[in-house]
Short mmCIF file of C-alpha atoms and ligand atoms in Angstrom, two decimals:
data_model
loop_
_atom_site.label_atom_id
_atom_site.label_comp_id
_atom_site.label_asym_id
_atom_site.label_seq_id
_atom_site.Cartn_x
_atom_site.Cartn_y
_atom_site.Cartn_z
CA MET E 1 90.96 85.58 172.48
CA LEU E 2 90.96 85.17 176.30
CA GLU E 3 90.38 81.43 175.88
CA LEU E 4 93.43 81.19 173.61
CA ILE E 5 95.52 83.18 176.11
CA GLN E 6 94.40 80.85 178.91
CA LYS E 7 95.15 77.77 176.82
CA ARG E 8 98.60 78.75 175.56
CA ARG E 9 101.32 76.95 177.52
CA SER E 10 104.91 76.52 176.44
CA CYS E 11 105.35 73.30 174.51
CA ARG E 12 108.78 71.66 174.36
CA ASN E 13 107.76 68.23 173.09
CA PHE E 14 106.69 68.00 169.49
CA THR E 15 105.57 65.20 167.20
CA ASP E 16 107.52 64.53 163.98
CA LYS E 17 104.76 66.06 161.87
CA LYS E 18 105.91 69.04 159.80
CA LEU E 19 103.95 72.26 159.60
CA THR E 20 102.26 72.93 156.28
CA HIS E 21 103.42 75.81 154.11
CA ASP E 22 100.15 77.56 154.95
CA GLN E 23 100.65 77.19 158.71
CA THR E 24 104.16 78.64 158.50
CA GLU E 25 102.88 81.45 156.32
CA GLN E 26 100.19 82.31 158.87
CA LEU E 27 102.81 82.53 161.61
CA LEU E 28 104.90 84.85 159.47
CA LYS E 29 101.91 87.02 158.54
CA SER E 30 101.12 87.53 162.21
CA ALA E 31 104.71 88.69 162.78
CA LEU E 32 104.72 91.00 159.77
CA TRP E 33 101.35 92.54 160.76
CA SER E 34 102.55 93.25 164.30
CA PRO E 35 102.56 96.80 165.57
CA THR E 36 105.93 98.53 165.95
CA SER E 37 106.99 101.86 167.37
CA LYS E 38 106.71 104.57 164.69
CA ASN E 39 105.89 101.73 162.30
CA ASN E 40 109.66 101.24 161.99
CA ARG E 41 109.38 97.46 161.59
CA PRO E 42 112.98 96.83 162.68
CA TRP E 43 112.66 93.03 162.68
CA GLU E 44 113.99 90.22 160.49
CA PHE E 45 112.90 86.58 160.71
CA VAL E 46 114.84 83.49 159.71
CA VAL E 47 112.72 80.39 159.13
CA VAL E 48 114.61 77.22 159.97
CA GLU E 49 113.38 73.74 159.10
CA LYS E 50 116.63 71.89 158.36
CA THR E 51 117.47 69.41 161.11
CA GLU E 52 121.20 70.24 161.09
CA THR E 53 120.48 73.94 161.55
CA LEU E 54 117.93 73.32 164.31
CA ASP E 55 120.46 71.05 166.03
CA ALA E 56 123.15 73.72 165.81
CA LEU E 57 120.81 76.45 167.11
CA SER E 58 119.76 74.20 170.00
CA GLN E 59 123.39 74.41 171.22
CA CYS E 60 123.59 78.22 171.17
CA LYS E 61 123.34 78.38 174.97
CA PRO E 62 123.72 75.74 177.69
CA HIS E 63 120.19 75.77 179.13
CA GLY E 64 116.69 76.04 177.75
CA ALA E 65 117.36 75.56 174.04
CA ALA E 66 118.15 71.84 173.66
CA PHE E 67 114.54 70.90 172.89
CA LEU E 68 114.73 72.91 169.65
CA SER E 69 116.47 69.93 168.04
CA GLY E 70 113.16 68.04 168.35
CA ALA E 71 111.05 70.80 166.82
CA PRO E 72 110.06 70.83 163.14
CA LEU E 73 110.32 74.62 162.91
CA GLY E 74 112.31 77.41 164.50
CA ILE E 75 111.95 81.08 163.67
CA VAL E 76 114.87 83.26 164.69
CA VAL E 77 113.75 86.78 165.56
CA LEU E 78 116.33 89.50 164.97
CA GLY E 79 116.17 93.26 165.32
CA ASP E 80 118.08 96.18 163.86
CA PRO E 81 119.03 98.67 166.61
CA ALA E 82 119.84 101.24 163.88
CA LYS E 83 116.20 101.14 162.75
CA SER E 84 114.67 101.46 166.21
CA ASP E 85 115.79 102.15 169.77
CA VAL E 86 112.89 99.98 170.93
CA TRP E 87 113.62 96.99 168.68
CA VAL E 88 113.39 94.68 171.72
CA GLU E 89 109.77 95.67 172.31
CA ASP E 90 108.94 95.47 168.60
CA CYS E 91 110.52 92.04 168.22
CA SER E 92 108.90 90.76 171.42
CA ILE E 93 105.47 91.77 170.19
CA ALA E 94 106.06 89.93 166.89
CA ALA E 95 107.24 86.89 168.84
CA ILE E 96 104.15 86.67 171.06
CA MET E 97 101.90 87.32 168.06
CA MET E 98 103.41 84.22 166.42
CA GLN E 99 102.92 82.22 169.63
CA MET E 100 99.25 83.21 169.81
CA THR E 101 98.74 82.48 166.11
CA ALA E 102 100.30 79.06 166.65
CA GLU E 103 97.90 78.43 169.53
CA SER E 104 94.95 79.50 167.36
CA MET E 105 95.95 76.76 164.89
CA GLY E 106 96.30 74.18 167.69
CA LEU E 107 100.10 74.23 167.41
CA GLY E 108 102.59 74.38 170.26
CA SER E 109 105.35 76.93 170.71
CA THR E 110 108.04 78.08 173.09
CA TRP E 111 110.14 81.22 173.26
CA ILE E 112 113.88 80.55 173.52
CA GLN E 113 115.65 83.55 175.00
CA VAL E 114 118.88 84.46 173.23
CA ARG E 115 119.41 88.17 173.90
CA LEU E 116 121.75 88.68 176.90
CA ARG E 117 122.38 84.94 177.22
CA LEU E 118 125.89 83.44 177.18
CA ASP E 119 127.27 80.08 176.18
CA GLU E 120 129.53 77.97 178.43
CA GLU E 121 132.66 79.85 177.27
CA GLY E 122 131.09 83.20 178.05
CA ASN E 123 130.38 84.10 174.41
CA MET E 124 127.12 85.83 173.56
CA ALA E 125 124.55 83.25 172.48
CA GLY E 126 123.32 85.74 169.88
CA GLU E 127 126.72 85.74 168.17
CA ASN E 128 126.58 81.93 168.00
CA VAL E 129 123.13 82.13 166.42
CA LYS E 130 124.22 84.78 163.91
CA LYS E 131 127.13 82.61 162.78
CA ILE E 132 124.87 79.60 162.23
CA ILE E 133 122.29 81.50 160.15
CA HIS E 134 124.78 83.91 158.47
CA ALA E 135 123.03 86.99 159.84
CA PRO E 136 124.57 90.42 159.25
CA ASP E 137 126.75 91.78 162.09
CA GLU E 138 124.61 94.84 162.72
CA LEU E 139 121.55 92.81 163.71
CA GLU E 140 120.81 91.58 167.24
CA VAL E 141 119.11 88.30 168.05
CA LEU E 142 116.08 88.52 170.35
CA GLY E 143 115.34 84.83 170.48
CA ILE E 144 114.25 81.73 168.66
CA MET E 145 110.64 80.65 168.57
CA ALA E 146 110.12 76.88 168.43
CA PHE E 147 106.93 75.62 166.77
CA GLY E 148 105.37 72.25 166.11
CA HIS E 149 102.51 69.89 166.75
CA LYS E 150 102.10 69.30 170.48
CA ALA E 151 103.19 65.80 171.58
CA LYS E 152 100.93 66.25 174.59
CA GLU E 153 98.41 68.83 175.67
CA ARG E 154 99.09 70.83 178.82
CA GLU E 155 96.40 72.02 181.20
CA PRO E 156 95.26 75.56 180.48
CA TYR E 157 95.75 78.22 183.12
CA THR E 158 93.09 78.41 185.81
CA GLU E 159 91.53 81.43 187.45
CA HIS E 160 93.41 80.86 190.70
CA VAL E 161 96.86 81.58 189.21
CA LEU E 162 95.79 85.14 188.38
CA LEU E 163 97.90 87.51 190.49
CA TRP E 164 95.19 90.06 191.14
CA ASP E 165 97.38 91.68 193.82
CA ARG E 166 99.59 92.98 190.99
CA ILE E 167 96.73 95.10 189.72
CA HIS E 168 96.48 98.61 191.11
CA PHE E 169 93.74 101.10 190.51
CA GLU E 170 94.37 104.80 190.12
CA LYS E 171 97.45 104.73 192.41
CA PHE E 172 99.99 102.06 193.33
C1 FMN H 201 111.03 86.32 177.41
C2 FMN H 201 110.89 84.82 177.57
C3 FMN H 201 112.00 84.03 177.49
C4 FMN H 201 111.89 82.63 177.61
N1 FMN H 201 112.99 81.85 177.44
C5 FMN H 201 112.87 80.52 177.47
C6 FMN H 201 113.98 79.69 177.18
O1 FMN H 201 115.07 80.15 176.87
N2 FMN H 201 113.79 78.34 177.20
C7 FMN H 201 112.58 77.78 177.51
O2 FMN H 201 112.48 76.55 177.51
N3 FMN H 201 111.50 78.56 177.79
C8 FMN H 201 111.61 79.89 177.76
N4 FMN H 201 110.52 80.68 177.98
C9 FMN H 201 109.22 80.08 178.32
C10 FMN H 201 108.90 80.31 179.82
O3 FMN H 201 109.69 79.45 180.60
C11 FMN H 201 107.41 80.08 180.04
O4 FMN H 201 106.68 80.98 179.25
C12 FMN H 201 107.02 80.26 181.51
O5 FMN H 201 107.60 79.28 182.31
C13 FMN H 201 105.50 80.21 181.69
O6 FMN H 201 105.00 79.00 181.16
P1 FMN H 201 103.91 78.99 180.00
O7 FMN H 201 104.58 79.52 178.75
O8 FMN H 201 103.50 77.56 179.86
O9 FMN H 201 102.81 79.90 180.39
C14 FMN H 201 110.61 82.06 177.86
C15 FMN H 201 109.49 82.87 177.91
C16 FMN H 201 109.61 84.23 177.76
C17 FMN H 201 108.36 85.08 177.77
#
């Protein structure tokens, strides 16, 4: 597990190769098996493979989402605040679980932040995303996870980037 954690780096350049049905299913299983507060499971996931939809989603905010148009797969992660007051935590855990599962299959991934982000006109990026995927009003968008085959490998993390000074024992 530690090796996978060290190896996982955000990937924003993907080859044209599609994911298999089995690979996508494994990503989704890891999300659906994720722990949630009180086992509320307040998340919803929208699997997007159509180029037009990925293109549209890549425009939901001005920075940090454009590369989604070159990804073969995006998974929009949404939460229901009526089902859990900690939906952000629950959805975040599911998102990182999918990223780690992708890494375990040799696939690349990147988290695209949507919650709290605005577009150029000052509209909530999440509202733009909801319109594109026809999501119900009451849901909130956490983010979009981009997945695909890595166009190039990135160096894994090394020991010397570990911020050991952030670790405190017994007292701060
Ligand atoms: C909560 C969160 C939001 C992020 N949002 C974006 C984003 O909108 N666009 C993007 O390209 N990368 C995004 N990233 C990826 C980070 O930029 C990346 O994880 C960070 O620079 C560390 O690099 P690494 O993933 O290679 O370890 C996000 C990551 C996290 C955890």
